[in-house]
Short mmCIF file of N, CA and C in Angstrom, two decimals:
data_model
loop_
_atom_site.label_atom_id
_atom_site.label_comp_id
_atom_site.label_asym_id
_atom_site.label_seq_id
_atom_site.Cartn_x
_atom_site.Cartn_y
_atom_site.Cartn_z
N MET A 1 -53.97 74.68 18.30
CA MET A 1 -53.87 75.94 18.99
C MET A 1 -53.96 77.08 17.98
N GLY A 2 -54.74 78.09 18.31
CA GLY A 2 -54.93 79.22 17.40
C GLY A 2 -53.71 80.11 17.33
N LYS A 3 -53.63 80.90 16.26
CA LYS A 3 -52.48 81.78 16.10
C LYS A 3 -52.60 83.00 17.00
N VAL A 4 -51.45 83.61 17.27
CA VAL A 4 -51.37 84.81 18.09
C VAL A 4 -51.15 85.98 17.14
N VAL A 5 -52.05 86.95 17.19
CA VAL A 5 -52.04 88.07 16.27
C VAL A 5 -51.91 89.38 17.05
N MET A 6 -50.91 90.17 16.69
CA MET A 6 -50.77 91.52 17.24
C MET A 6 -51.56 92.45 16.34
N TYR A 7 -52.47 93.25 16.94
CA TYR A 7 -53.41 94.00 16.12
C TYR A 7 -53.67 95.39 16.69
N GLY A 8 -53.88 96.34 15.78
CA GLY A 8 -54.30 97.67 16.20
C GLY A 8 -54.40 98.62 15.03
N SER A 9 -55.13 99.70 15.23
CA SER A 9 -55.12 100.81 14.29
C SER A 9 -53.91 101.67 14.61
N VAL A 10 -53.28 102.21 13.56
CA VAL A 10 -51.99 102.87 13.75
C VAL A 10 -51.85 104.05 12.80
N SER A 11 -51.17 105.09 13.27
CA SER A 11 -50.87 106.23 12.41
C SER A 11 -49.79 105.83 11.41
N VAL A 12 -49.64 106.61 10.36
CA VAL A 12 -48.63 106.33 9.35
C VAL A 12 -47.22 106.31 9.97
N ASP A 13 -47.01 107.11 11.02
CA ASP A 13 -45.70 107.13 11.66
C ASP A 13 -45.59 106.20 12.86
N GLY A 14 -46.53 105.28 13.00
CA GLY A 14 -46.35 104.16 13.93
C GLY A 14 -46.86 104.33 15.35
N PHE A 15 -47.90 105.14 15.56
CA PHE A 15 -48.43 105.34 16.91
C PHE A 15 -49.87 104.88 17.03
N VAL A 16 -50.21 104.31 18.20
CA VAL A 16 -51.58 103.85 18.46
C VAL A 16 -52.37 104.84 19.30
N ALA A 17 -51.70 105.86 19.81
CA ALA A 17 -52.34 106.92 20.59
C ALA A 17 -51.34 108.06 20.74
N ASP A 18 -51.84 109.22 21.12
CA ASP A 18 -50.93 110.34 21.37
C ASP A 18 -50.34 110.23 22.78
N GLU A 19 -49.61 111.24 23.19
CA GLU A 19 -48.94 111.21 24.50
C GLU A 19 -49.93 111.12 25.66
N ASP A 20 -51.18 111.55 25.42
CA ASP A 20 -52.21 111.53 26.47
C ASP A 20 -53.15 110.34 26.32
N ASP A 21 -52.71 109.31 25.57
CA ASP A 21 -53.49 108.08 25.36
C ASP A 21 -54.75 108.30 24.54
N ARG A 22 -54.83 109.39 23.79
CA ARG A 22 -56.00 109.63 22.95
C ARG A 22 -55.72 109.10 21.54
N PRO A 23 -56.68 108.34 20.95
CA PRO A 23 -56.45 107.79 19.62
C PRO A 23 -56.70 108.77 18.48
N GLY A 24 -57.23 109.94 18.79
CA GLY A 24 -57.48 110.91 17.73
C GLY A 24 -58.32 110.30 16.61
N PRO A 25 -57.91 110.46 15.35
CA PRO A 25 -58.71 109.96 14.22
C PRO A 25 -58.46 108.49 13.88
N LEU A 26 -57.73 107.75 14.73
CA LEU A 26 -57.37 106.37 14.37
C LEU A 26 -58.57 105.45 14.19
N PHE A 27 -59.69 105.77 14.83
CA PHE A 27 -60.86 104.89 14.72
C PHE A 27 -61.96 105.50 13.85
N ASP A 28 -61.66 106.62 13.17
CA ASP A 28 -62.69 107.23 12.32
C ASP A 28 -63.17 106.28 11.22
N TRP A 29 -62.28 105.41 10.72
CA TRP A 29 -62.67 104.48 9.67
C TRP A 29 -63.75 103.50 10.16
N LEU A 30 -63.84 103.33 11.48
CA LEU A 30 -64.83 102.41 12.06
C LEU A 30 -66.23 103.01 12.15
N THR A 31 -66.34 104.31 11.91
CA THR A 31 -67.65 104.95 12.02
C THR A 31 -68.01 105.77 10.78
N GLY A 32 -67.14 105.79 9.79
CA GLY A 32 -67.36 106.64 8.64
C GLY A 32 -67.95 105.97 7.42
N GLY A 33 -68.31 104.69 7.53
CA GLY A 33 -68.83 103.97 6.36
C GLY A 33 -70.33 103.80 6.40
N ASP A 34 -70.83 102.90 5.56
CA ASP A 34 -72.28 102.66 5.52
C ASP A 34 -72.65 101.20 5.72
N VAL A 35 -71.66 100.35 6.04
CA VAL A 35 -71.94 98.93 6.28
C VAL A 35 -71.77 98.65 7.78
N PRO A 36 -72.85 98.25 8.48
CA PRO A 36 -72.74 97.98 9.92
C PRO A 36 -71.74 96.84 10.18
N LEU A 37 -70.80 97.10 11.09
CA LEU A 37 -69.79 96.10 11.43
C LEU A 37 -70.25 95.19 12.55
N ASP A 38 -71.18 95.67 13.37
CA ASP A 38 -71.75 94.87 14.46
C ASP A 38 -73.18 95.32 14.70
N ASP A 39 -73.77 94.89 15.80
CA ASP A 39 -75.16 95.22 16.09
C ASP A 39 -75.32 96.51 16.88
N SER A 40 -74.23 97.21 17.17
CA SER A 40 -74.30 98.40 18.02
C SER A 40 -74.97 99.58 17.33
N GLY A 41 -74.92 99.60 15.99
CA GLY A 41 -75.43 100.74 15.27
C GLY A 41 -74.43 101.88 15.20
N VAL A 42 -73.30 101.73 15.89
CA VAL A 42 -72.27 102.77 15.92
C VAL A 42 -71.18 102.49 14.90
N LEU A 43 -70.73 101.25 14.83
CA LEU A 43 -69.63 100.89 13.95
C LEU A 43 -70.13 100.63 12.54
N LYS A 44 -69.72 101.52 11.62
CA LYS A 44 -70.11 101.38 10.21
C LYS A 44 -68.87 101.66 9.37
N VAL A 45 -68.55 100.73 8.49
CA VAL A 45 -67.32 100.80 7.70
C VAL A 45 -67.63 100.65 6.22
N SER A 46 -66.61 100.78 5.40
CA SER A 46 -66.78 100.52 3.97
C SER A 46 -66.96 99.01 3.76
N GLN A 47 -67.46 98.63 2.60
CA GLN A 47 -67.64 97.20 2.31
C GLN A 47 -66.31 96.47 2.34
N ALA A 48 -65.25 97.09 1.81
CA ALA A 48 -63.93 96.45 1.80
C ALA A 48 -63.44 96.21 3.23
N SER A 49 -63.63 97.19 4.11
CA SER A 49 -63.21 97.03 5.50
C SER A 49 -64.06 95.97 6.20
N TYR A 50 -65.34 95.94 5.91
CA TYR A 50 -66.22 94.91 6.50
C TYR A 50 -65.75 93.51 6.09
N ASP A 51 -65.52 93.32 4.80
CA ASP A 51 -65.13 92.00 4.29
C ASP A 51 -63.81 91.53 4.89
N HIS A 52 -62.95 92.46 5.25
CA HIS A 52 -61.66 92.12 5.86
C HIS A 52 -61.79 91.93 7.37
N THR A 53 -62.50 92.84 8.03
CA THR A 53 -62.51 92.90 9.49
C THR A 53 -63.48 91.92 10.14
N ARG A 54 -64.68 91.79 9.60
CA ARG A 54 -65.70 90.96 10.27
C ARG A 54 -65.26 89.50 10.44
N PRO A 55 -64.72 88.84 9.39
CA PRO A 55 -64.28 87.45 9.59
C PRO A 55 -63.16 87.33 10.63
N TYR A 56 -62.27 88.31 10.65
CA TYR A 56 -61.20 88.29 11.66
C TYR A 56 -61.79 88.41 13.06
N TRP A 57 -62.67 89.39 13.26
CA TRP A 57 -63.28 89.56 14.57
C TRP A 57 -64.03 88.30 15.01
N ASP A 58 -64.70 87.65 14.05
CA ASP A 58 -65.46 86.43 14.38
C ASP A 58 -64.55 85.29 14.82
N GLY A 59 -63.28 85.32 14.42
CA GLY A 59 -62.34 84.26 14.77
C GLY A 59 -61.61 84.47 16.08
N ILE A 60 -61.77 85.66 16.70
CA ILE A 60 -61.03 85.95 17.94
C ILE A 60 -61.70 85.26 19.12
N GLY A 61 -60.91 84.52 19.89
CA GLY A 61 -61.42 83.89 21.11
C GLY A 61 -61.06 84.68 22.35
N VAL A 62 -59.86 85.24 22.37
CA VAL A 62 -59.35 85.94 23.55
C VAL A 62 -58.54 87.15 23.10
N THR A 63 -58.68 88.25 23.83
CA THR A 63 -57.85 89.42 23.62
C THR A 63 -56.94 89.60 24.82
N ILE A 64 -55.67 89.91 24.56
CA ILE A 64 -54.71 90.24 25.62
C ILE A 64 -54.49 91.75 25.58
N ALA A 65 -54.65 92.40 26.72
CA ALA A 65 -54.45 93.84 26.81
C ALA A 65 -53.62 94.14 28.05
N GLY A 66 -53.03 95.30 28.07
CA GLY A 66 -52.26 95.73 29.23
C GLY A 66 -53.16 96.41 30.25
N ARG A 67 -52.63 96.61 31.43
CA ARG A 67 -53.40 97.24 32.49
C ARG A 67 -53.75 98.69 32.14
N ARG A 68 -52.89 99.36 31.39
CA ARG A 68 -53.18 100.75 30.98
C ARG A 68 -54.48 100.80 30.18
N VAL A 69 -54.60 99.93 29.19
CA VAL A 69 -55.82 99.91 28.36
C VAL A 69 -57.02 99.51 29.20
N PHE A 70 -56.84 98.52 30.06
CA PHE A 70 -57.92 98.10 30.94
C PHE A 70 -58.42 99.27 31.78
N ASP A 71 -57.50 100.02 32.37
CA ASP A 71 -57.88 101.15 33.22
C ASP A 71 -58.51 102.28 32.40
N LEU A 72 -57.96 102.55 31.21
CA LEU A 72 -58.51 103.62 30.37
C LEU A 72 -59.94 103.34 29.92
N THR A 73 -60.27 102.07 29.76
CA THR A 73 -61.62 101.69 29.30
C THR A 73 -62.54 101.33 30.46
N ASP A 74 -62.06 101.52 31.70
CA ASP A 74 -62.80 101.09 32.88
C ASP A 74 -63.20 99.62 32.77
N GLY A 75 -62.26 98.83 32.25
CA GLY A 75 -62.49 97.39 32.16
C GLY A 75 -63.67 97.02 31.30
N TRP A 76 -64.01 97.90 30.34
CA TRP A 76 -65.15 97.65 29.45
C TRP A 76 -66.41 97.27 30.25
N ASP A 77 -66.50 97.79 31.47
CA ASP A 77 -67.65 97.50 32.36
C ASP A 77 -67.85 96.00 32.58
N GLY A 78 -66.74 95.26 32.54
CA GLY A 78 -66.81 93.83 32.82
C GLY A 78 -67.29 92.97 31.67
N LYS A 79 -67.47 93.58 30.50
CA LYS A 79 -67.93 92.84 29.32
C LYS A 79 -66.87 92.94 28.24
N PRO A 80 -66.26 91.82 27.83
CA PRO A 80 -65.23 91.88 26.79
C PRO A 80 -65.74 92.59 25.54
N PRO A 81 -64.90 93.41 24.92
CA PRO A 81 -65.33 94.17 23.74
C PRO A 81 -65.54 93.28 22.52
N GLY A 82 -66.46 93.71 21.68
CA GLY A 82 -66.64 93.06 20.38
C GLY A 82 -67.13 91.63 20.44
N GLY A 83 -67.77 91.23 21.53
CA GLY A 83 -68.28 89.88 21.62
C GLY A 83 -67.23 88.81 21.87
N ILE A 84 -66.03 89.23 22.25
CA ILE A 84 -64.95 88.28 22.54
C ILE A 84 -65.28 87.54 23.84
N ASP A 85 -64.86 86.29 23.93
CA ASP A 85 -65.20 85.46 25.09
C ASP A 85 -64.46 85.86 26.36
N HIS A 86 -63.17 86.16 26.25
CA HIS A 86 -62.34 86.44 27.42
C HIS A 86 -61.34 87.55 27.12
N VAL A 87 -60.93 88.26 28.18
CA VAL A 87 -59.83 89.21 28.10
C VAL A 87 -58.80 88.81 29.14
N VAL A 88 -57.55 88.71 28.71
CA VAL A 88 -56.44 88.46 29.64
C VAL A 88 -55.72 89.80 29.80
N VAL A 89 -55.62 90.24 31.04
CA VAL A 89 -55.01 91.54 31.35
C VAL A 89 -53.62 91.30 31.93
N VAL A 90 -52.60 91.86 31.27
CA VAL A 90 -51.23 91.75 31.78
C VAL A 90 -51.06 92.85 32.83
N SER A 91 -50.84 92.43 34.07
CA SER A 91 -50.79 93.41 35.16
C SER A 91 -50.02 92.85 36.34
N HIS A 92 -49.23 93.71 36.97
CA HIS A 92 -48.56 93.32 38.21
C HIS A 92 -49.48 93.54 39.41
N ARG A 93 -50.65 94.13 39.15
CA ARG A 93 -51.61 94.38 40.22
C ARG A 93 -52.81 93.44 40.08
N PRO A 94 -53.48 93.14 41.16
CA PRO A 94 -54.68 92.29 41.07
C PRO A 94 -55.84 93.05 40.44
N ALA A 95 -56.94 92.37 40.26
CA ALA A 95 -58.15 93.01 39.76
C ALA A 95 -58.53 94.17 40.68
N PRO A 96 -59.19 95.19 40.15
CA PRO A 96 -59.58 96.32 40.99
C PRO A 96 -60.50 95.88 42.13
N GLU A 97 -60.46 96.62 43.20
CA GLU A 97 -61.33 96.32 44.35
C GLU A 97 -62.78 96.40 43.90
N GLY A 98 -63.57 95.40 44.29
CA GLY A 98 -64.97 95.35 43.92
C GLY A 98 -65.24 94.77 42.54
N TRP A 99 -64.19 94.32 41.86
CA TRP A 99 -64.34 93.73 40.52
C TRP A 99 -65.12 92.43 40.61
N ASP A 100 -66.05 92.22 39.71
CA ASP A 100 -66.86 91.01 39.68
C ASP A 100 -65.98 89.80 39.34
N PRO A 101 -65.79 88.87 40.28
CA PRO A 101 -64.93 87.72 39.99
C PRO A 101 -65.49 86.80 38.92
N GLY A 102 -66.77 86.94 38.59
CA GLY A 102 -67.37 86.12 37.54
C GLY A 102 -67.18 86.68 36.15
N ALA A 103 -66.69 87.92 36.04
CA ALA A 103 -66.47 88.52 34.72
C ALA A 103 -65.36 87.75 34.01
N PRO A 104 -65.45 87.57 32.70
CA PRO A 104 -64.47 86.76 31.96
C PRO A 104 -63.16 87.51 31.68
N PHE A 105 -62.58 88.06 32.75
CA PHE A 105 -61.31 88.76 32.70
C PHE A 105 -60.32 88.01 33.59
N HIS A 106 -59.10 87.87 33.12
CA HIS A 106 -58.08 87.10 33.83
C HIS A 106 -56.85 87.99 33.98
N PHE A 107 -56.42 88.22 35.20
CA PHE A 107 -55.28 89.10 35.48
C PHE A 107 -54.04 88.24 35.66
N VAL A 108 -53.04 88.48 34.79
CA VAL A 108 -51.86 87.63 34.73
C VAL A 108 -50.62 88.51 34.79
N ASP A 109 -49.63 88.06 35.54
CA ASP A 109 -48.39 88.81 35.69
C ASP A 109 -47.38 88.35 34.64
N GLY A 110 -47.22 89.12 33.56
CA GLY A 110 -46.23 88.80 32.55
C GLY A 110 -46.83 88.38 31.22
N VAL A 111 -46.15 88.74 30.14
CA VAL A 111 -46.65 88.49 28.79
C VAL A 111 -46.65 87.00 28.45
N GLU A 112 -45.60 86.28 28.82
CA GLU A 112 -45.56 84.85 28.49
C GLU A 112 -46.69 84.09 29.16
N ALA A 113 -46.94 84.41 30.44
CA ALA A 113 -48.05 83.77 31.15
C ALA A 113 -49.39 84.17 30.54
N ALA A 114 -49.49 85.41 30.07
CA ALA A 114 -50.73 85.88 29.46
C ALA A 114 -51.02 85.13 28.16
N VAL A 115 -50.01 84.95 27.32
CA VAL A 115 -50.21 84.23 26.06
C VAL A 115 -50.58 82.78 26.35
N ALA A 116 -49.92 82.15 27.31
CA ALA A 116 -50.24 80.76 27.66
C ALA A 116 -51.69 80.64 28.14
N LYS A 117 -52.11 81.56 29.02
CA LYS A 117 -53.49 81.54 29.53
C LYS A 117 -54.48 81.79 28.39
N ALA A 118 -54.17 82.75 27.53
CA ALA A 118 -55.06 83.07 26.41
C ALA A 118 -55.20 81.89 25.46
N GLN A 119 -54.09 81.20 25.16
CA GLN A 119 -54.17 80.04 24.27
C GLN A 119 -54.98 78.92 24.89
N GLU A 120 -54.85 78.75 26.18
CA GLU A 120 -55.66 77.74 26.89
C GLU A 120 -57.14 78.06 26.76
N LEU A 121 -57.49 79.34 26.93
CA LEU A 121 -58.90 79.76 26.86
C LEU A 121 -59.44 79.77 25.43
N ALA A 122 -58.58 80.11 24.47
CA ALA A 122 -59.03 80.28 23.08
C ALA A 122 -59.16 78.99 22.31
N GLY A 123 -58.45 77.94 22.72
CA GLY A 123 -58.46 76.70 21.95
C GLY A 123 -57.87 76.93 20.57
N ASP A 124 -58.66 76.64 19.52
CA ASP A 124 -58.14 76.82 18.16
C ASP A 124 -58.50 78.18 17.57
N ARG A 125 -59.09 79.06 18.38
CA ARG A 125 -59.44 80.40 17.90
C ARG A 125 -58.25 81.34 18.05
N VAL A 126 -58.36 82.51 17.46
CA VAL A 126 -57.28 83.50 17.47
C VAL A 126 -57.10 84.12 18.85
N VAL A 127 -55.84 84.27 19.23
CA VAL A 127 -55.48 85.07 20.40
C VAL A 127 -55.01 86.42 19.86
N GLU A 128 -55.73 87.47 20.21
CA GLU A 128 -55.36 88.81 19.76
C GLU A 128 -54.60 89.52 20.87
N VAL A 129 -53.45 90.09 20.52
CA VAL A 129 -52.66 90.87 21.47
C VAL A 129 -52.74 92.32 21.02
N ALA A 130 -53.20 93.19 21.91
CA ALA A 130 -53.32 94.60 21.56
C ALA A 130 -51.96 95.19 21.24
N ALA A 131 -51.91 95.96 20.16
CA ALA A 131 -50.67 96.66 19.82
C ALA A 131 -50.31 97.63 20.93
N GLY A 132 -49.03 97.96 21.02
CA GLY A 132 -48.54 98.83 22.08
C GLY A 132 -47.52 98.08 22.92
N ASP A 133 -47.40 98.44 24.17
CA ASP A 133 -46.38 97.85 25.02
C ASP A 133 -46.50 96.33 25.15
N VAL A 134 -47.70 95.84 25.41
CA VAL A 134 -47.89 94.40 25.60
C VAL A 134 -47.64 93.65 24.29
N GLY A 135 -48.18 94.16 23.19
CA GLY A 135 -47.94 93.53 21.90
C GLY A 135 -46.47 93.51 21.53
N GLY A 136 -45.77 94.62 21.78
CA GLY A 136 -44.34 94.69 21.51
C GLY A 136 -43.54 93.71 22.34
N GLN A 137 -43.92 93.55 23.61
CA GLN A 137 -43.24 92.57 24.46
C GLN A 137 -43.46 91.16 23.93
N ALA A 138 -44.69 90.87 23.50
CA ALA A 138 -44.97 89.53 22.96
C ALA A 138 -44.18 89.28 21.68
N LEU A 139 -44.09 90.28 20.81
CA LEU A 139 -43.30 90.14 19.59
C LEU A 139 -41.83 89.91 19.92
N ALA A 140 -41.30 90.68 20.84
CA ALA A 140 -39.88 90.56 21.22
C ALA A 140 -39.56 89.19 21.78
N LYS A 141 -40.53 88.54 22.41
CA LYS A 141 -40.32 87.21 23.00
C LYS A 141 -40.63 86.09 22.02
N GLY A 142 -40.94 86.44 20.77
CA GLY A 142 -41.21 85.42 19.75
C GLY A 142 -42.55 84.74 19.89
N LEU A 143 -43.52 85.42 20.50
CA LEU A 143 -44.82 84.81 20.77
C LEU A 143 -45.90 85.19 19.76
N VAL A 144 -45.57 86.06 18.81
CA VAL A 144 -46.55 86.56 17.84
C VAL A 144 -46.35 85.86 16.50
N ASP A 145 -47.46 85.38 15.93
CA ASP A 145 -47.43 84.72 14.62
C ASP A 145 -47.70 85.68 13.47
N GLU A 146 -48.50 86.73 13.73
CA GLU A 146 -48.93 87.62 12.66
C GLU A 146 -49.12 89.02 13.22
N VAL A 147 -48.80 90.01 12.39
CA VAL A 147 -49.03 91.42 12.73
C VAL A 147 -50.09 91.95 11.77
N ARG A 148 -51.18 92.47 12.33
CA ARG A 148 -52.26 93.09 11.54
C ARG A 148 -52.33 94.56 11.91
N MET A 149 -52.34 95.41 10.90
CA MET A 149 -52.37 96.85 11.13
C MET A 149 -53.48 97.48 10.29
N ASP A 150 -54.22 98.38 10.91
CA ASP A 150 -55.15 99.23 10.18
C ASP A 150 -54.49 100.61 10.13
N VAL A 151 -53.81 100.91 9.02
CA VAL A 151 -53.01 102.12 8.91
C VAL A 151 -53.90 103.28 8.47
N VAL A 152 -53.92 104.31 9.31
CA VAL A 152 -54.79 105.47 9.10
C VAL A 152 -53.93 106.65 8.62
N PRO A 153 -54.39 107.40 7.62
CA PRO A 153 -53.58 108.49 7.07
C PRO A 153 -53.53 109.71 7.98
N VAL A 154 -52.76 109.59 9.06
CA VAL A 154 -52.51 110.70 9.97
C VAL A 154 -51.09 110.52 10.52
N VAL A 155 -50.42 111.62 10.79
CA VAL A 155 -49.10 111.60 11.40
C VAL A 155 -49.23 112.20 12.80
N PHE A 156 -48.85 111.43 13.82
CA PHE A 156 -48.94 111.91 15.21
C PHE A 156 -47.69 112.67 15.64
N GLY A 157 -46.53 112.24 15.19
CA GLY A 157 -45.29 112.88 15.60
C GLY A 157 -44.70 112.29 16.87
N SER A 158 -45.55 111.92 17.81
CA SER A 158 -45.10 111.28 19.05
C SER A 158 -46.31 110.61 19.68
N GLY A 159 -46.05 109.78 20.69
CA GLY A 159 -47.16 109.12 21.38
C GLY A 159 -46.81 107.71 21.77
N ARG A 160 -47.83 106.86 21.82
CA ARG A 160 -47.68 105.44 22.18
C ARG A 160 -47.39 104.65 20.91
N ARG A 161 -46.23 103.99 20.90
CA ARG A 161 -45.78 103.29 19.70
C ARG A 161 -46.54 101.98 19.47
N PHE A 162 -46.81 101.67 18.21
CA PHE A 162 -47.49 100.42 17.85
C PHE A 162 -46.71 99.22 18.39
N PHE A 163 -45.40 99.24 18.22
CA PHE A 163 -44.58 98.11 18.67
C PHE A 163 -44.01 98.31 20.07
N GLY A 164 -44.50 99.31 20.78
CA GLY A 164 -44.11 99.50 22.17
C GLY A 164 -42.61 99.54 22.36
N PRO A 165 -42.09 98.67 23.25
CA PRO A 165 -40.69 98.73 23.64
C PRO A 165 -39.72 97.96 22.74
N VAL A 166 -40.17 97.50 21.57
CA VAL A 166 -39.29 96.72 20.71
C VAL A 166 -38.13 97.59 20.22
N HIS A 167 -36.90 97.11 20.48
CA HIS A 167 -35.72 97.86 20.05
C HIS A 167 -34.86 97.06 19.08
N ALA A 168 -35.06 95.75 19.01
CA ALA A 168 -34.28 94.90 18.10
C ALA A 168 -35.05 94.75 16.79
N GLN A 169 -34.34 94.34 15.76
CA GLN A 169 -34.95 94.14 14.45
C GLN A 169 -35.70 92.81 14.43
N HIS A 170 -36.88 92.82 13.86
CA HIS A 170 -37.68 91.60 13.67
C HIS A 170 -38.21 91.62 12.24
N LEU A 171 -37.86 90.63 11.46
CA LEU A 171 -38.29 90.57 10.07
C LEU A 171 -39.68 89.96 9.96
N LEU A 172 -40.49 90.57 9.11
CA LEU A 172 -41.81 90.06 8.79
C LEU A 172 -41.79 89.59 7.35
N GLU A 173 -42.72 88.71 7.00
CA GLU A 173 -42.87 88.30 5.60
C GLU A 173 -43.47 89.46 4.82
N ASP A 174 -43.46 89.36 3.50
CA ASP A 174 -44.18 90.34 2.69
C ASP A 174 -45.65 90.31 3.11
N PRO A 175 -46.34 91.43 3.01
CA PRO A 175 -47.75 91.41 3.42
C PRO A 175 -48.55 90.45 2.56
N ASP A 176 -49.33 89.58 3.22
CA ASP A 176 -50.16 88.66 2.45
C ASP A 176 -51.58 89.21 2.30
N VAL A 177 -51.86 90.33 2.96
CA VAL A 177 -53.13 91.03 2.79
C VAL A 177 -52.84 92.52 2.70
N VAL A 178 -53.35 93.15 1.66
CA VAL A 178 -53.27 94.60 1.50
C VAL A 178 -54.63 95.04 0.95
N ILE A 179 -55.43 95.68 1.80
CA ILE A 179 -56.78 96.07 1.40
C ILE A 179 -57.00 97.54 1.72
N GLN A 180 -57.45 98.27 0.72
CA GLN A 180 -57.74 99.68 0.92
C GLN A 180 -59.21 99.87 1.27
N GLY A 181 -59.46 100.45 2.44
CA GLY A 181 -60.81 100.84 2.83
C GLY A 181 -60.93 102.35 2.70
N ASP A 182 -61.95 102.92 3.31
CA ASP A 182 -62.10 104.37 3.32
C ASP A 182 -61.34 104.92 4.53
N ARG A 183 -60.30 105.73 4.27
CA ARG A 183 -59.47 106.33 5.31
C ARG A 183 -58.70 105.29 6.12
N VAL A 184 -58.39 104.13 5.51
CA VAL A 184 -57.62 103.09 6.20
C VAL A 184 -57.02 102.14 5.16
N LEU A 185 -55.85 101.63 5.49
CA LEU A 185 -55.21 100.59 4.70
C LEU A 185 -54.98 99.40 5.62
N HIS A 186 -55.59 98.27 5.30
CA HIS A 186 -55.47 97.06 6.13
C HIS A 186 -54.29 96.23 5.63
N LEU A 187 -53.37 95.91 6.53
CA LEU A 187 -52.18 95.13 6.20
C LEU A 187 -52.03 93.96 7.16
N CYS A 188 -51.58 92.82 6.65
CA CYS A 188 -51.28 91.65 7.48
C CYS A 188 -49.92 91.10 7.09
N TYR A 189 -49.08 90.84 8.09
CA TYR A 189 -47.75 90.30 7.88
C TYR A 189 -47.55 89.07 8.78
N ARG A 190 -47.07 87.97 8.23
CA ARG A 190 -46.65 86.86 9.07
C ARG A 190 -45.26 87.18 9.63
N VAL A 191 -45.01 86.74 10.84
CA VAL A 191 -43.72 86.97 11.49
C VAL A 191 -42.76 85.86 11.09
N ARG A 192 -41.57 86.24 10.66
CA ARG A 192 -40.58 85.23 10.30
C ARG A 192 -40.10 84.51 11.55
N ARG A 193 -39.78 83.23 11.37
CA ARG A 193 -39.33 82.39 12.48
C ARG A 193 -37.92 81.90 12.25
N GLY A 194 -37.28 81.42 13.31
CA GLY A 194 -35.98 80.76 13.21
C GLY A 194 -34.86 81.68 12.79
N ARG A 195 -33.90 81.13 12.03
CA ARG A 195 -32.68 81.84 11.68
C ARG A 195 -32.93 83.04 10.79
N GLU A 196 -34.03 83.01 9.99
CA GLU A 196 -34.27 84.13 9.10
C GLU A 196 -35.03 85.27 9.78
N ALA A 197 -35.32 85.11 11.08
CA ALA A 197 -36.11 86.10 11.79
C ALA A 197 -35.32 87.37 12.12
N ARG A 198 -34.02 87.33 12.13
CA ARG A 198 -33.24 88.52 12.48
C ARG A 198 -32.26 88.87 11.40
#
């Protein structure tokens, strides 16, 4: 079974979006470089960011997102972002009216059920959980193996928190990846397990 990774771009003060769900400059590092990250022609990063990000993206089998993100992106028009095979949407509501039932999106009520469904679909590939409320809930329930952050040099002051509703302490290992790109610092932390986790 593949690992579960909580991932997102984040401000230095820990936000993934402002109060109005706008990411501001958090994704500028994805378009400010000269190395194409995908075939879109839009995403261009530094070589250091490419060498870090592309292999990770290639390993993702399923992304878990909340209904807020799904609605804000209009469900990515029924096509999972970044060439991912499936998206599991955590939602207490069913798919939108008129939604294509053949689209590789799965609507699941609850984070634990979402992770279980995602692991079933992903096999030995990575299950990515979007940072924010859903990612924080997964971390709080002990379902996350690794935290990956693309830290952008901006301070938001308020907004949508990277760790969402997490209020208890959770210890992470020392970062096993620290890579400086252009206008971004890539960090990866394994989540501590068992008695040493708190």
